[in-house]
Amino acid sequence: MKVACLQLAPEVGQVQQNIQRAEAILSNTRIPADLDWLVLPELAFSGYNFHSLEEIRPFLEPTTAGISTQWATQVAQHYNCHVTIGYPEITTPAINPSDTQTHYNSTVTVSPQGVILHNYRKSFLYYTDETWASEGPASNSHNLSNASSPDPPFFAGELGTLGKVTLGICMDINPYKFTSPWSNYEFASLAQFSQSPLICISMAWLCHLTPTELIQDPGQPDIATVAYWVERFQPLVEAKEEKPVYVVLANRCGMEKGVCYAGSSTVIKIEKGIVSLYETAGKNEEKCLVVDLAERPKFQVRSGR
Ligand code: GLN
């Protein structure tokens, strides 16, 4: 299986420019004819750092029917691969227009034929999301017992020919609201319980580097961030399963209103308790990272513990 992460630096509210950026990156990349999955970041075309509902309102897209979904459909058919992209969702009232509309931080996944397979709504919101988005529908079942509840807060299920997949968006891999115990590992626990061989996270993950630090060695990953992501999958490492689990982490890069994003999109393999890393994008480079999961990963990650 071949997967790709399109790491780009969208600017808040510049939808057309952001689309052009994504297309320029794709046209500079040799996309294999047998690519299975192209993954874009969280809120890839709207940008991420909105401070209120009023500010994001002009960019909200109707459920699986806005510009991001249209783009994903065309690109999926063009490259004959699945496409997952993050977008700011507004629901369309089912019965009459006075029904309340809800807003979600979502991803849509489209099949190579351009069929919409799944709309996933972020469950664990980051502070920025809380200003405009609602939690994904099942986020009230976020404690450890969720793994066996019929209605888990994250998506784990069949996704077209990709097979069984667990999907999340950025903060979903953190402890709920940063207040639940670190060791609950809500997201990794569901992934483990559902036995998905493939896990995919769309992200707009921030970093603690200063703008000056971020622009130095842009092609180098932010190791501290990658190490943190790996740590959040510890239950899968400790399970020491024979069958490998692949984790695709598709982050954005760049800056918005002084906020720096960590880039460093990466694809990881967890097998028999060993974590290895195929490839990592730089912390501040726009790039489409293509990884063949059948190849040997380049690096082995050792735990410092
Ligand atoms: N904890 C994440 C961060 O610090 C969450 C960001 C997000 O959900 N976009 O970047």
PDB file of C-alpha atoms and ligand atoms in Angstrom:
ATOM      1  CA  MET A   1       0.000   0.000   0.000  1.00  0.00           C
ATOM      2  CA  LYS A   2       1.211   3.513  -0.808  1.00  0.00           C
ATOM      3  CA  VAL A   3       0.142   6.574   1.161  1.00  0.00           C
ATOM      4  CA  ALA A   4       0.912  10.267   0.778  1.00  0.00           C
ATOM      5  CA  CYS A   5       0.710  13.257   3.111  1.00  0.00           C
ATOM      6  CA  LEU A   6       0.284  16.619   1.426  1.00  0.00           C
ATOM      7  CA  GLN A   7       1.964  18.989   3.864  1.00  0.00           C
ATOM      8  CA  LEU A   8       1.131  22.579   3.041  1.00  0.00           C
ATOM      9  CA  ALA A   9       1.120  25.991   4.731  1.00  0.00           C
ATOM     10  CA  PRO A  10      -2.376  27.360   4.245  1.00  0.00           C
ATOM     11  CA  GLU A  11      -3.138  30.929   5.196  1.00  0.00           C
ATOM     12  CA  VAL A  12      -6.220  31.670   7.183  1.00  0.00           C
ATOM     13  CA  GLY A  13      -9.175  32.511   4.908  1.00  0.00           C
ATOM     14  CA  GLN A  14      -7.175  32.377   1.633  1.00  0.00           C
ATOM     15  CA  VAL A  15      -9.069  29.402   0.196  1.00  0.00           C
ATOM     16  CA  GLN A  16      -8.257  29.879  -3.502  1.00  0.00           C
ATOM     17  CA  GLN A  17      -4.579  30.522  -2.810  1.00  0.00           C
ATOM     18  CA  ASN A  18      -4.417  27.510  -0.520  1.00  0.00           C
ATOM     19  CA  ILE A  19      -5.907  25.305  -3.230  1.00  0.00           C
ATOM     20  CA  GLN A  20      -3.328  26.617  -5.675  1.00  0.00           C
ATOM     21  CA  ARG A  21      -0.565  25.834  -3.192  1.00  0.00           C
ATOM     22  CA  ALA A  22      -1.817  22.249  -2.834  1.00  0.00           C
ATOM     23  CA  GLU A  23      -2.005  21.833  -6.594  1.00  0.00           C
ATOM     24  CA  ALA A  24       1.478  23.261  -7.105  1.00  0.00           C
ATOM     25  CA  ILE A  25       2.888  20.781  -4.567  1.00  0.00           C
ATOM     26  CA  LEU A  26       1.107  17.887  -6.260  1.00  0.00           C
ATOM     27  CA  SER A  27       2.317  18.871  -9.706  1.00  0.00           C
ATOM     28  CA  ASN A  28       5.911  18.974  -8.391  1.00  0.00           C
ATOM     29  CA  THR A  29       5.612  15.466  -6.936  1.00  0.00           C
ATOM     30  CA  ARG A  30       5.944  12.191  -8.735  1.00  0.00           C
ATOM     31  CA  ILE A  31       2.669  10.614  -7.604  1.00  0.00           C
ATOM     32  CA  PRO A  32       2.846   6.837  -8.158  1.00  0.00           C
ATOM     33  CA  ALA A  33       0.142   5.393 -10.415  1.00  0.00           C
ATOM     34  CA  ASP A  34      -0.739   2.931  -7.649  1.00  0.00           C
ATOM     35  CA  LEU A  35      -1.085   5.451  -4.817  1.00  0.00           C
ATOM     36  CA  ASP A  36      -3.811   4.267  -2.423  1.00  0.00           C
ATOM     37  CA  TRP A  37      -4.383   7.241  -0.157  1.00  0.00           C
ATOM     38  CA  LEU A  38      -3.656  10.956  -0.230  1.00  0.00           C
ATOM     39  CA  VAL A  39      -4.154  12.686   3.122  1.00  0.00           C
ATOM     40  CA  LEU A  40      -4.351  16.444   3.661  1.00  0.00           C
ATOM     41  CA  PRO A  41      -4.171  18.366   6.943  1.00  0.00           C
ATOM     42  CA  GLU A  42      -6.945  19.532   9.233  1.00  0.00           C
ATOM     43  CA  LEU A  43      -8.848  22.543   7.768  1.00  0.00           C
ATOM     44  CA  ALA A  44      -6.500  22.339   4.794  1.00  0.00           C
ATOM     45  CA  PHE A  45      -8.003  25.066   2.611  1.00  0.00           C
ATOM     46  CA  SER A  46      -9.686  27.371   5.125  1.00  0.00           C
ATOM     47  CA  GLY A  47      -6.637  27.625   7.364  1.00  0.00           C
ATOM     48  CA  TYR A  48      -6.795  26.827  11.073  1.00  0.00           C
ATOM     49  CA  ASN A  49      -6.355  29.768  13.402  1.00  0.00           C
ATOM     50  CA  PHE A  50      -9.834  31.324  13.503  1.00  0.00           C
ATOM     51  CA  HIS A  51     -10.782  33.018  16.749  1.00  0.00           C
ATOM     52  CA  SER A  52     -14.578  33.004  16.521  1.00  0.00           C
ATOM     53  CA  LEU A  53     -17.572  31.595  14.694  1.00  0.00           C
ATOM     54  CA  GLU A  54     -18.051  34.963  13.000  1.00  0.00           C
ATOM     55  CA  GLU A  55     -14.534  34.813  11.625  1.00  0.00           C
ATOM     56  CA  ILE A  56     -14.806  31.295  10.223  1.00  0.00           C
ATOM     57  CA  ARG A  57     -18.436  31.603   9.067  1.00  0.00           C
ATOM     58  CA  PRO A  58     -17.680  32.683   5.466  1.00  0.00           C
ATOM     59  CA  PHE A  59     -15.520  29.566   5.059  1.00  0.00           C
ATOM     60  CA  LEU A  60     -17.886  26.950   6.487  1.00  0.00           C
ATOM     61  CA  GLU A  61     -18.781  24.270   3.950  1.00  0.00           C
ATOM     62  CA  PRO A  62     -22.010  22.253   3.832  1.00  0.00           C
ATOM     63  CA  THR A  63     -21.572  18.614   4.881  1.00  0.00           C
ATOM     64  CA  THR A  64     -19.514  16.812   2.174  1.00  0.00           C
ATOM     65  CA  ALA A  65     -20.743  19.324  -0.399  1.00  0.00           C
ATOM     66  CA  GLY A  66     -18.349  22.272  -0.301  1.00  0.00           C
ATOM     67  CA  ILE A  67     -15.212  23.254  -2.157  1.00  0.00           C
ATOM     68  CA  SER A  68     -12.899  20.896  -0.206  1.00  0.00           C
ATOM     69  CA  THR A  69     -15.087  17.881  -0.984  1.00  0.00           C
ATOM     70  CA  GLN A  70     -15.334  18.892  -4.659  1.00  0.00           C
ATOM     71  CA  TRP A  71     -11.573  19.238  -4.843  1.00  0.00           C
ATOM     72  CA  ALA A  72     -11.042  15.874  -3.100  1.00  0.00           C
ATOM     73  CA  THR A  73     -13.449  14.197  -5.522  1.00  0.00           C
ATOM     74  CA  GLN A  74     -11.643  15.522  -8.581  1.00  0.00           C
ATOM     75  CA  VAL A  75      -8.203  14.734  -7.219  1.00  0.00           C
ATOM     76  CA  ALA A  76      -9.270  11.227  -6.139  1.00  0.00           C
ATOM     77  CA  GLN A  77     -10.482  10.478  -9.656  1.00  0.00           C
ATOM     78  CA  HIS A  78      -7.440  12.077 -11.262  1.00  0.00           C
ATOM     79  CA  TYR A  79      -4.892  10.083  -9.241  1.00  0.00           C
ATOM     80  CA  ASN A  80      -7.165   7.082  -8.792  1.00  0.00           C
ATOM     81  CA  CYS A  81      -6.666   7.068  -5.021  1.00  0.00           C
ATOM     82  CA  HIS A  82      -8.592   7.722  -1.822  1.00  0.00           C
ATOM     83  CA  VAL A  83      -8.411  11.315  -0.581  1.00  0.00           C
ATOM     84  CA  THR A  84      -8.988  12.563   2.972  1.00  0.00           C
ATOM     85  CA  ILE A  85      -9.124  16.302   3.625  1.00  0.00           C
ATOM     86  CA  GLY A  86      -9.994  18.473   6.631  1.00  0.00           C
ATOM     87  CA  TYR A  87     -12.650  21.198   6.284  1.00  0.00           C
ATOM     88  CA  PRO A  88     -14.913  23.353   8.482  1.00  0.00           C
ATOM     89  CA  GLU A  89     -18.387  21.838   8.279  1.00  0.00           C
ATOM     90  CA  ILE A  90     -21.827  23.396   8.666  1.00  0.00           C
ATOM     91  CA  THR A  91     -24.750  21.007   8.740  1.00  0.00           C
ATOM     92  CA  THR A  92     -27.720  21.550   6.485  1.00  0.00           C
ATOM     93  CA  PRO A  93     -30.963  21.580   8.466  1.00  0.00           C
ATOM     94  CA  ALA A  94     -32.894  18.421   7.703  1.00  0.00           C
ATOM     95  CA  ILE A  95     -36.464  19.620   7.981  1.00  0.00           C
ATOM     96  CA  ASN A  96     -36.789  23.371   7.945  1.00  0.00           C
ATOM     97  CA  PRO A  97     -34.260  26.191   7.748  1.00  0.00           C
ATOM     98  CA  SER A  98     -35.028  27.409  11.247  1.00  0.00           C
ATOM     99  CA  ASP A  99     -33.563  24.196  12.702  1.00  0.00           C
ATOM    100  CA  THR A 100     -30.251  24.859  14.376  1.00  0.00           C
ATOM    101  CA  GLN A 101     -27.176  24.349  12.300  1.00  0.00           C
ATOM    102  CA  THR A 102     -24.145  22.765  13.836  1.00  0.00           C
ATOM    103  CA  HIS A 103     -20.508  23.345  12.990  1.00  0.00           C
ATOM    104  CA  TYR A 104     -17.818  20.724  13.113  1.00  0.00           C
ATOM    105  CA  ASN A 105     -14.122  20.445  12.435  1.00  0.00           C
ATOM    106  CA  SER A 106     -14.347  17.525   9.985  1.00  0.00           C
ATOM    107  CA  THR A 107     -12.595  15.386   7.427  1.00  0.00           C
ATOM    108  CA  VAL A 108     -14.206  13.874   4.386  1.00  0.00           C
ATOM    109  CA  THR A 109     -12.853  10.734   2.728  1.00  0.00           C
ATOM    110  CA  VAL A 110     -13.542  10.087  -0.943  1.00  0.00           C
ATOM    111  CA  SER A 111     -12.949   6.865  -2.901  1.00  0.00           C
ATOM    112  CA  PRO A 112     -10.865   6.668  -6.115  1.00  0.00           C
ATOM    113  CA  GLN A 113     -14.156   6.701  -8.019  1.00  0.00           C
ATOM    114  CA  GLY A 114     -15.120   9.974  -6.349  1.00  0.00           C
ATOM    115  CA  VAL A 115     -17.686   8.445  -4.000  1.00  0.00           C
ATOM    116  CA  ILE A 116     -17.961   9.981  -0.522  1.00  0.00           C
ATOM    117  CA  LEU A 117     -17.096   7.233   1.946  1.00  0.00           C
ATOM    118  CA  HIS A 118     -17.093   8.969   5.293  1.00  0.00           C
ATOM    119  CA  ASN A 119     -17.461  12.318   7.029  1.00  0.00           C
ATOM    120  CA  TYR A 120     -15.597  12.320  10.336  1.00  0.00           C
ATOM    121  CA  ARG A 121     -16.173  15.012  12.996  1.00  0.00           C
ATOM    122  CA  LYS A 122     -13.375  15.846  15.420  1.00  0.00           C
ATOM    123  CA  SER A 123     -14.296  14.748  18.932  1.00  0.00           C
ATOM    124  CA  PHE A 124     -11.600  16.207  21.153  1.00  0.00           C
ATOM    125  CA  LEU A 125     -11.502  19.929  20.488  1.00  0.00           C
ATOM    126  CA  TYR A 126      -8.484  22.182  20.906  1.00  0.00           C
ATOM    127  CA  TYR A 127      -9.046  25.653  22.424  1.00  0.00           C
ATOM    128  CA  THR A 128      -9.151  27.252  18.978  1.00  0.00           C
ATOM    129  CA  ASP A 129     -11.870  24.829  17.800  1.00  0.00           C
ATOM    130  CA  GLU A 130     -13.975  25.500  20.878  1.00  0.00           C
ATOM    131  CA  THR A 131     -14.602  29.057  19.669  1.00  0.00           C
ATOM    132  CA  TRP A 132     -16.686  27.793  16.728  1.00  0.00           C
ATOM    133  CA  ALA A 133     -17.079  24.004  16.543  1.00  0.00           C
ATOM    134  CA  SER A 134     -19.150  21.390  18.354  1.00  0.00           C
ATOM    135  CA  GLU A 135     -17.679  18.100  19.488  1.00  0.00           C
ATOM    136  CA  GLY A 136     -18.182  15.119  17.216  1.00  0.00           C
ATOM    137  CA  PRO A 137     -21.412  13.283  18.119  1.00  0.00           C
ATOM    138  CA  ALA A 138     -20.003  10.545  20.326  1.00  0.00           C
ATOM    139  CA  SER A 139     -17.460  12.605  22.230  1.00  0.00           C
ATOM    140  CA  ASN A 140     -19.387  12.124  25.481  1.00  0.00           C
ATOM    141  CA  SER A 141     -18.158   8.524  25.561  1.00  0.00           C
ATOM    142  CA  HIS A 142     -14.532   9.499  25.890  1.00  0.00           C
ATOM    143  CA  ASN A 143     -13.404   7.562  28.908  1.00  0.00           C
ATOM    144  CA  LEU A 144     -11.540   4.310  28.705  1.00  0.00           C
ATOM    145  CA  SER A 145     -14.656   2.197  28.608  1.00  0.00           C
ATOM    146  CA  ASN A 146     -15.420   3.761  25.242  1.00  0.00           C
ATOM    147  CA  ALA A 147     -13.328   1.122  23.564  1.00  0.00           C
ATOM    148  CA  SER A 148     -16.092  -1.367  24.131  1.00  0.00           C
ATOM    149  CA  SER A 149     -19.018   1.045  23.868  1.00  0.00           C
ATOM    150  CA  PRO A 150     -21.095   0.760  20.712  1.00  0.00           C
ATOM    151  CA  ASP A 151     -20.573   4.410  19.981  1.00  0.00           C
ATOM    152  CA  PRO A 152     -16.892   5.325  20.241  1.00  0.00           C
ATOM    153  CA  PRO A 153     -15.795   8.960  19.830  1.00  0.00           C
ATOM    154  CA  PHE A 154     -13.510   8.302  16.865  1.00  0.00           C
ATOM    155  CA  PHE A 155     -14.121   6.469  13.613  1.00  0.00           C
ATOM    156  CA  ALA A 156     -12.955   2.884  13.364  1.00  0.00           C
ATOM    157  CA  GLY A 157     -14.370   0.858  10.509  1.00  0.00           C
ATOM    158  CA  GLU A 158     -14.137  -0.191   6.891  1.00  0.00           C
ATOM    159  CA  LEU A 159     -13.201   2.569   4.504  1.00  0.00           C
ATOM    160  CA  GLY A 160     -13.643   1.364   0.935  1.00  0.00           C
ATOM    161  CA  THR A 161     -10.786  -0.742  -0.374  1.00  0.00           C
ATOM    162  CA  LEU A 162      -8.481   0.665   2.312  1.00  0.00           C
ATOM    163  CA  GLY A 163     -10.025  -1.876   4.668  1.00  0.00           C
ATOM    164  CA  LYS A 164     -10.276  -1.274   8.383  1.00  0.00           C
ATOM    165  CA  VAL A 165      -9.091   2.167   9.395  1.00  0.00           C
ATOM    166  CA  THR A 166      -9.137   4.354  12.514  1.00  0.00           C
ATOM    167  CA  LEU A 167      -9.530   8.065  11.795  1.00  0.00           C
ATOM    168  CA  GLY A 168      -8.832  11.069  13.964  1.00  0.00           C
ATOM    169  CA  ILE A 169      -8.098  14.775  13.784  1.00  0.00           C
ATOM    170  CA  CYS A 170      -5.154  16.308  15.645  1.00  0.00           C
ATOM    171  CA  MET A 171      -6.238  16.865  19.278  1.00  0.00           C
ATOM    172  CA  ASP A 172      -8.107  13.532  19.152  1.00  0.00           C
ATOM    173  CA  ILE A 173      -4.809  11.840  20.034  1.00  0.00           C
ATOM    174  CA  ASN A 174      -4.376  13.979  23.165  1.00  0.00           C
ATOM    175  CA  PRO A 175      -6.063  13.442  26.544  1.00  0.00           C
ATOM    176  CA  TYR A 176      -9.609  14.866  26.379  1.00  0.00           C
ATOM    177  CA  LYS A 177      -9.392  18.646  26.970  1.00  0.00           C
ATOM    178  CA  PHE A 178      -5.884  17.960  28.368  1.00  0.00           C
ATOM    179  CA  THR A 179      -7.648  17.073  31.620  1.00  0.00           C
ATOM    180  CA  SER A 180      -8.305  13.334  31.391  1.00  0.00           C
ATOM    181  CA  PRO A 181      -5.423  11.149  32.598  1.00  0.00           C
ATOM    182  CA  TRP A 182      -2.510  10.884  30.168  1.00  0.00           C
ATOM    183  CA  SER A 183      -2.645   7.113  30.504  1.00  0.00           C
ATOM    184  CA  ASN A 184      -6.232   6.853  29.245  1.00  0.00           C
ATOM    185  CA  TYR A 185      -4.868   7.008  25.698  1.00  0.00           C
ATOM    186  CA  GLU A 186      -8.440   7.322  24.412  1.00  0.00           C
ATOM    187  CA  PHE A 187      -7.554   7.338  20.726  1.00  0.00           C
ATOM    188  CA  ALA A 188      -4.865   4.655  20.758  1.00  0.00           C
ATOM    189  CA  SER A 189      -7.111   2.444  22.906  1.00  0.00           C
ATOM    190  CA  LEU A 190      -9.885   2.544  20.338  1.00  0.00           C
ATOM    191  CA  ALA A 191      -7.421   1.875  17.521  1.00  0.00           C
ATOM    192  CA  GLN A 192      -6.120  -1.109  19.458  1.00  0.00           C
ATOM    193  CA  PHE A 193      -9.563  -2.418  20.360  1.00  0.00           C
ATOM    194  CA  SER A 194     -10.756  -2.158  16.775  1.00  0.00           C
ATOM    195  CA  GLN A 195      -7.645  -3.919  15.455  1.00  0.00           C
ATOM    196  CA  SER A 196      -7.245  -1.471  12.575  1.00  0.00           C
ATOM    197  CA  PRO A 197      -3.998  -2.045  10.732  1.00  0.00           C
ATOM    198  CA  LEU A 198      -4.145   1.529   9.461  1.00  0.00           C
ATOM    199  CA  ILE A 199      -4.555   4.733  11.480  1.00  0.00           C
ATOM    200  CA  CYS A 200      -4.782   8.159   9.929  1.00  0.00           C
ATOM    201  CA  ILE A 201      -4.700  11.577  11.594  1.00  0.00           C
ATOM    202  CA  SER A 202      -5.196  14.894   9.803  1.00  0.00           C
ATOM    203  CA  MET A 203      -3.553  17.660  11.776  1.00  0.00           C
ATOM    204  CA  ALA A 204      -2.833  21.321  12.354  1.00  0.00           C
ATOM    205  CA  TRP A 205      -0.391  20.613  15.178  1.00  0.00           C
ATOM    206  CA  LEU A 206       1.346  23.554  16.756  1.00  0.00           C
ATOM    207  CA  CYS A 207       4.962  23.636  17.854  1.00  0.00           C
ATOM    208  CA  HIS A 208       6.848  25.388  20.571  1.00  0.00           C
ATOM    209  CA  LEU A 209       9.582  26.708  18.316  1.00  0.00           C
ATOM    210  CA  THR A 210       9.922  30.452  17.774  1.00  0.00           C
ATOM    211  CA  PRO A 211       9.434  31.764  14.212  1.00  0.00           C
ATOM    212  CA  THR A 212      13.231  32.167  13.951  1.00  0.00           C
ATOM    213  CA  GLU A 213      13.836  28.582  15.049  1.00  0.00           C
ATOM    214  CA  LEU A 214      11.147  27.338  12.674  1.00  0.00           C
ATOM    215  CA  ILE A 215      12.776  28.800   9.586  1.00  0.00           C
ATOM    216  CA  GLN A 216      16.191  27.380  10.435  1.00  0.00           C
ATOM    217  CA  ASP A 217      16.743  23.985   8.752  1.00  0.00           C
ATOM    218  CA  PRO A 218      13.196  23.907   7.330  1.00  0.00           C
ATOM    219  CA  GLY A 219      13.812  20.431   5.865  1.00  0.00           C
ATOM    220  CA  GLN A 220      14.517  18.932   9.303  1.00  0.00           C
ATOM    221  CA  PRO A 221      11.601  17.527  11.299  1.00  0.00           C
ATOM    222  CA  ASP A 222      10.688  18.832  14.739  1.00  0.00           C
ATOM    223  CA  ILE A 223      11.866  15.764  16.619  1.00  0.00           C
ATOM    224  CA  ALA A 224      10.179  16.750  19.890  1.00  0.00           C
ATOM    225  CA  THR A 225       6.790  16.773  18.151  1.00  0.00           C
ATOM    226  CA  VAL A 226       7.351  13.464  16.364  1.00  0.00           C
ATOM    227  CA  ALA A 227       8.449  11.886  19.662  1.00  0.00           C
ATOM    228  CA  TYR A 228       5.284  13.190  21.331  1.00  0.00           C
ATOM    229  CA  TRP A 229       3.080  11.677  18.606  1.00  0.00           C
ATOM    230  CA  VAL A 230       4.831   8.334  18.956  1.00  0.00           C
ATOM    231  CA  GLU A 231       4.302   8.436  22.713  1.00  0.00           C
ATOM    232  CA  ARG A 232       0.543   8.868  22.225  1.00  0.00           C
ATOM    233  CA  PHE A 233       0.454   5.429  20.551  1.00  0.00           C
ATOM    234  CA  GLN A 234       2.173   3.684  23.460  1.00  0.00           C
ATOM    235  CA  PRO A 235      -0.651   1.145  24.051  1.00  0.00           C
ATOM    236  CA  LEU A 236      -0.088  -0.219  20.553  1.00  0.00           C
ATOM    237  CA  VAL A 237       3.636  -0.474  21.246  1.00  0.00           C
ATOM    238  CA  GLU A 238       3.111  -2.246  24.541  1.00  0.00           C
ATOM    239  CA  ALA A 239       0.649  -4.677  22.979  1.00  0.00           C
ATOM    240  CA  LYS A 240       3.586  -6.144  21.018  1.00  0.00           C
ATOM    241  CA  GLU A 241       1.224  -7.450  18.347  1.00  0.00           C
ATOM    242  CA  GLU A 242       2.675  -9.582  15.565  1.00  0.00           C
ATOM    243  CA  LYS A 243       0.672  -7.779  12.914  1.00  0.00           C
ATOM    244  CA  PRO A 244       2.008  -4.348  12.005  1.00  0.00           C
ATOM    245  CA  VAL A 245      -0.015  -1.190  12.531  1.00  0.00           C
ATOM    246  CA  TYR A 246       0.693   1.818  10.310  1.00  0.00           C
ATOM    247  CA  VAL A 247       0.110   5.360  11.514  1.00  0.00           C
ATOM    248  CA  VAL A 248      -0.167   8.192   8.996  1.00  0.00           C
ATOM    249  CA  LEU A 249       0.254  11.636  10.571  1.00  0.00           C
ATOM    250  CA  ALA A 250      -0.523  14.377   8.040  1.00  0.00           C
ATOM    251  CA  ASN A 251       0.269  17.775   9.531  1.00  0.00           C
ATOM    252  CA  ARG A 252       0.348  21.294   8.124  1.00  0.00           C
ATOM    253  CA  CYS A 253       3.272  23.679   8.305  1.00  0.00           C
ATOM    254  CA  GLY A 254       3.758  27.451   8.228  1.00  0.00           C
ATOM    255  CA  MET A 255       2.576  30.249  10.489  1.00  0.00           C
ATOM    256  CA  GLU A 256      -0.734  32.011  11.067  1.00  0.00           C
ATOM    257  CA  LYS A 257      -1.103  35.141  13.194  1.00  0.00           C
ATOM    258  CA  GLY A 258       2.153  34.320  14.954  1.00  0.00           C
ATOM    259  CA  VAL A 259       1.202  30.698  15.639  1.00  0.00           C
ATOM    260  CA  CYS A 260       3.787  28.203  14.352  1.00  0.00           C
ATOM    261  CA  TYR A 261       2.827  24.747  13.083  1.00  0.00           C
ATOM    262  CA  ALA A 262       5.122  21.771  13.420  1.00  0.00           C
ATOM    263  CA  GLY A 263       5.063  20.254   9.908  1.00  0.00           C
ATOM    264  CA  SER A 264       7.050  17.001  10.266  1.00  0.00           C
ATOM    265  CA  SER A 265       4.301  14.841   8.708  1.00  0.00           C
ATOM    266  CA  THR A 266       5.313  11.266   9.122  1.00  0.00           C
ATOM    267  CA  VAL A 267       4.412   7.633   8.608  1.00  0.00           C
ATOM    268  CA  ILE A 268       5.158   5.142  11.372  1.00  0.00           C
ATOM    269  CA  LYS A 269       5.055   1.394  11.691  1.00  0.00           C
ATOM    270  CA  ILE A 270       4.442  -0.344  15.012  1.00  0.00           C
ATOM    271  CA  GLU A 271       5.272  -4.038  14.973  1.00  0.00           C
ATOM    272  CA  LYS A 272       6.074  -6.461  17.805  1.00  0.00           C
ATOM    273  CA  GLY A 273       6.611  -3.560  20.179  1.00  0.00           C
ATOM    274  CA  ILE A 274       9.053  -1.803  17.859  1.00  0.00           C
ATOM    275  CA  VAL A 275       8.346   1.604  16.365  1.00  0.00           C
ATOM    276  CA  SER A 276       9.941   2.502  13.075  1.00  0.00           C
ATOM    277  CA  LEU A 277       9.627   5.520  10.891  1.00  0.00           C
ATOM    278  CA  TYR A 278       9.502   5.500   7.111  1.00  0.00           C
ATOM    279  CA  GLU A 279      10.032   9.114   6.284  1.00  0.00           C
ATOM    280  CA  THR A 280       9.352  12.532   7.783  1.00  0.00           C
ATOM    281  CA  ALA A 281       8.721  15.877   6.097  1.00  0.00           C
ATOM    282  CA  GLY A 282      10.637  18.897   7.348  1.00  0.00           C
ATOM    283  CA  LYS A 283       9.168  21.191   9.986  1.00  0.00           C
ATOM    284  CA  ASN A 284       8.753  24.073   7.577  1.00  0.00           C
ATOM    285  CA  GLU A 285       8.572  22.702   4.053  1.00  0.00           C
ATOM    286  CA  GLU A 286       5.615  22.297   1.746  1.00  0.00           C
ATOM    287  CA  LYS A 287       5.892  18.806   0.404  1.00  0.00           C
ATOM    288  CA  CYS A 288       3.952  15.722  -0.596  1.00  0.00           C
ATOM    289  CA  LEU A 289       5.490  12.858   1.353  1.00  0.00           C
ATOM    290  CA  VAL A 290       4.939   9.551  -0.457  1.00  0.00           C
ATOM    291  CA  VAL A 291       5.538   6.321   1.460  1.00  0.00           C
ATOM    292  CA  ASP A 292       5.381   2.715   0.309  1.00  0.00           C
ATOM    293  CA  LEU A 293       4.351   0.701   3.367  1.00  0.00           C
ATOM    294  CA  ALA A 294       5.789  -2.463   1.791  1.00  0.00           C
ATOM    295  CA  GLU A 295       9.296  -0.998   1.961  1.00  0.00           C
ATOM    296  CA  ARG A 296      11.627  -1.103   4.914  1.00  0.00           C
ATOM    297  CA  PRO A 297      11.231   1.909   7.207  1.00  0.00           C
ATOM    298  CA  LYS A 298      14.336   4.117   7.375  1.00  0.00           C
ATOM    299  CA  PHE A 299      14.630   4.655  11.113  1.00  0.00           C
ATOM    300  CA  GLN A 300      13.958   2.733  14.266  1.00  0.00           C
ATOM    301  CA  VAL A 301      12.613   4.757  17.174  1.00  0.00           C
ATOM    302  CA  ARG A 302      14.017   3.891  20.574  1.00  0.00           C
ATOM    303  CA  SER A 303      12.191   4.832  23.702  1.00  0.00           C
ATOM    304  CA  GLY A 304      14.175   6.875  26.189  1.00  0.00           C
ATOM    305  CA  ARG A 305      12.402   5.172  29.073  1.00  0.00           C
TER     306      ARG A 305
HETATM  307  N1  GLN B   1      -2.570  19.498  20.973  1.00  0.00           N
HETATM  308  C1  GLN B   1      -2.510  19.898  19.614  1.00  0.00           C
HETATM  309  C2  GLN B   1      -1.459  20.970  19.484  1.00  0.00           C
HETATM  310  O1  GLN B   1      -0.902  21.375  20.477  1.00  0.00           O
HETATM  311  C3  GLN B   1      -3.860  20.219  19.119  1.00  0.00           C
HETATM  312  C4  GLN B   1      -3.996  21.149  17.964  1.00  0.00           C
HETATM  313  C5  GLN B   1      -5.207  20.859  17.143  1.00  0.00           C
HETATM  314  O2  GLN B   1      -6.086  20.102  17.524  1.00  0.00           O
HETATM  315  N2  GLN B   1      -5.248  21.429  15.953  1.00  0.00           N
HETATM  316  O3  GLN B   1      -1.112  21.376  18.389  1.00  0.00           O
END
